[in-house]
Structures are given as C-alpha cells and as structure tokens.
Short mmCIF file of C-alpha atoms in Angstrom, two decimals:
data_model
loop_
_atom_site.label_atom_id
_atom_site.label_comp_id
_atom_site.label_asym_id
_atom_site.label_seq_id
_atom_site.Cartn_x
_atom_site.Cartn_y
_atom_site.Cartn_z
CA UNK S 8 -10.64 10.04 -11.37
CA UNK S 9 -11.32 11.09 -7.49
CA UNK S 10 -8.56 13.42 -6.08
CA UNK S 11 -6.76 12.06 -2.79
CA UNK S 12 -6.65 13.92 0.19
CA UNK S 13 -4.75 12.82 3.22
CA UNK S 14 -6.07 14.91 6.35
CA UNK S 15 -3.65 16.06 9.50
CA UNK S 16 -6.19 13.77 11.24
CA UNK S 17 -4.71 10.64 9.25
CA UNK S 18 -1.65 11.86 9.96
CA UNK S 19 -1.88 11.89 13.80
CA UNK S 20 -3.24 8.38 13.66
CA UNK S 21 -0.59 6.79 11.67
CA UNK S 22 2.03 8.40 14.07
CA UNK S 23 1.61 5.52 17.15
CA UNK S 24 1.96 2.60 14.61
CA UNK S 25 4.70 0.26 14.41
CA UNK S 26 6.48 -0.48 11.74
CA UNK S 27 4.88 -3.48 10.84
CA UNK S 28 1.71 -1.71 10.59
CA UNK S 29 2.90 0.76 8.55
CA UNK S 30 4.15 -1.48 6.17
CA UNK S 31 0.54 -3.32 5.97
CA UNK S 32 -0.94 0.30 5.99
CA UNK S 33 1.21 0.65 2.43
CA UNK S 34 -0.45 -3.14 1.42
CA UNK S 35 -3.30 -1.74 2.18
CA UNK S 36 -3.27 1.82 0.38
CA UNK S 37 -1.66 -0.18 -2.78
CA UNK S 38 -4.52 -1.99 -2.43
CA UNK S 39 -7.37 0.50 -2.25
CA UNK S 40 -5.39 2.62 -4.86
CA UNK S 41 -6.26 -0.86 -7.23
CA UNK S 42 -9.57 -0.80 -6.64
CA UNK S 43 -10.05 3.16 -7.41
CA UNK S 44 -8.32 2.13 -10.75
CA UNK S 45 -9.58 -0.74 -11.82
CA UNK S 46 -13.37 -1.08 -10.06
CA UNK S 47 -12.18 -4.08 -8.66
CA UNK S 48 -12.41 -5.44 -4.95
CA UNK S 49 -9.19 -7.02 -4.14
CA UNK S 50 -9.55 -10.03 -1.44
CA UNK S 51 -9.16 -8.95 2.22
CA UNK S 52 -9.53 -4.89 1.68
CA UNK S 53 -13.13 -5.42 2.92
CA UNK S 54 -13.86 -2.17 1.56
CA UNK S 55 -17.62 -1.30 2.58
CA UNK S 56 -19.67 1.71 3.16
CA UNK S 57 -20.66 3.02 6.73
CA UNK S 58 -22.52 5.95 6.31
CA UNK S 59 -23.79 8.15 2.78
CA UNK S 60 -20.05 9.56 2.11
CA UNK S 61 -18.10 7.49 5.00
CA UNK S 62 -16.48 3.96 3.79
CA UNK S 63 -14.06 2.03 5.36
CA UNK S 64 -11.20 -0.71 4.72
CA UNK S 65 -8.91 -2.95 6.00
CA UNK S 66 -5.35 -2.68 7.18
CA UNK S 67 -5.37 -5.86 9.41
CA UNK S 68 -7.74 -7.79 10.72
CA UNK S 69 -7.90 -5.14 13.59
CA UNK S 70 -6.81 -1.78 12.01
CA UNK S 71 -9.25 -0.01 9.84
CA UNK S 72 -8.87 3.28 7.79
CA UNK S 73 -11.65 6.19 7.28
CA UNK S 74 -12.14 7.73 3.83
CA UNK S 75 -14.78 10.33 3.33
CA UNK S 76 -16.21 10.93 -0.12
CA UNK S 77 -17.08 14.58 -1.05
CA UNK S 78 -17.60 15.30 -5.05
CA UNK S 79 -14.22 14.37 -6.62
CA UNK S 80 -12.23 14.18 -3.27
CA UNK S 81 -11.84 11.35 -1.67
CA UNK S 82 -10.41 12.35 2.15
CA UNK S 83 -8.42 9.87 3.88
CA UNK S 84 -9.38 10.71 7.63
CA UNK S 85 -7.79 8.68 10.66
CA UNK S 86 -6.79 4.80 10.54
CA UNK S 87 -7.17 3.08 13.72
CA UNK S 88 -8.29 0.26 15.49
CA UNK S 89 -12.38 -0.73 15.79
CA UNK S 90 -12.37 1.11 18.60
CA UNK S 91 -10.74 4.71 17.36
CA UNK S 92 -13.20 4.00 14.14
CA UNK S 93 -16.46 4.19 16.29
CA UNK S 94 -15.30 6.95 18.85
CA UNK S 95 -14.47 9.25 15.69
CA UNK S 96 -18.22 8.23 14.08
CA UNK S 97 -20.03 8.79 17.43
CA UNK S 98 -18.08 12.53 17.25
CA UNK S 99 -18.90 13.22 13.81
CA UNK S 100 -22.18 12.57 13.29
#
C-alpha cells in the first residue's frame, strides 16, 4: 500500500476554506482513502489523471485536490478551486 504524504502546500490551501468545505474535503478524503483500498471508484470522486504522476479528484463540484504519485508515496499537494488547480500546473511543469 502507497504511503500518504500531506505537503505544507496542502496545508496552506485548506487554511481559507469554510467549514462546510472542510467537512466535504473529509467526504472526500474518506472517499479517495476507499478507492486506494479497495480499487474501486466511488460515484462523484471523479478521480482522473492529469499528467504521468499528477491525478486529481473531487471535493465539490468546484473544489478539486492535487495528489502527486512518486514510487510508494502518494503526495497530497494543494486543494483548490479550477482555477488554483491550473495556476499551480502552469508553475510546475
């Protein structure tokens, strides 16, 4: 099984949400936490792959979280809206 890491950068990100996103942030985690157990896709993560070792899923229908796959780690690296997503891809490339 893939070790979790959460990065500072998630962190920071997670700060400016409200509480109500935090507790769908949980849903969500919970929810990608399932899949990493059991293989399986649970309805509404929309889990997908962006780039070679970037993926991406679901909070809400607007907030999205960042994990980056490196051997056994899987790095959990900013959550944010569409818009934060794409700024941090066009700086990381």
């Amino acid at each position: 099984m893939k070790k979790i890491v959460i990065l500072p950068s998630f962190e920071r990100s997670i700060r400016r949400f409200t509480s109500i996103e935090k507790n769908q942030l949980v849903i969500a985690l919970e929810k990608f936490n399932d899949f990493l157990v059991t293989g399986k896709i649970s309805s509404g993560l929309g889990f997908k792959k962006i780039r070679h070792d970037i993926f991406e899923f679901r909070i809400d229908i607007r907030l999205r979280v960042i994990v980056k796959d490196e051997n056994d780690t899987l790095y959990m690296v900013i959550a944010g809206s569409h818009e934060d997503i794409k700024r941090y891809l066009k700086d990381f490339r």
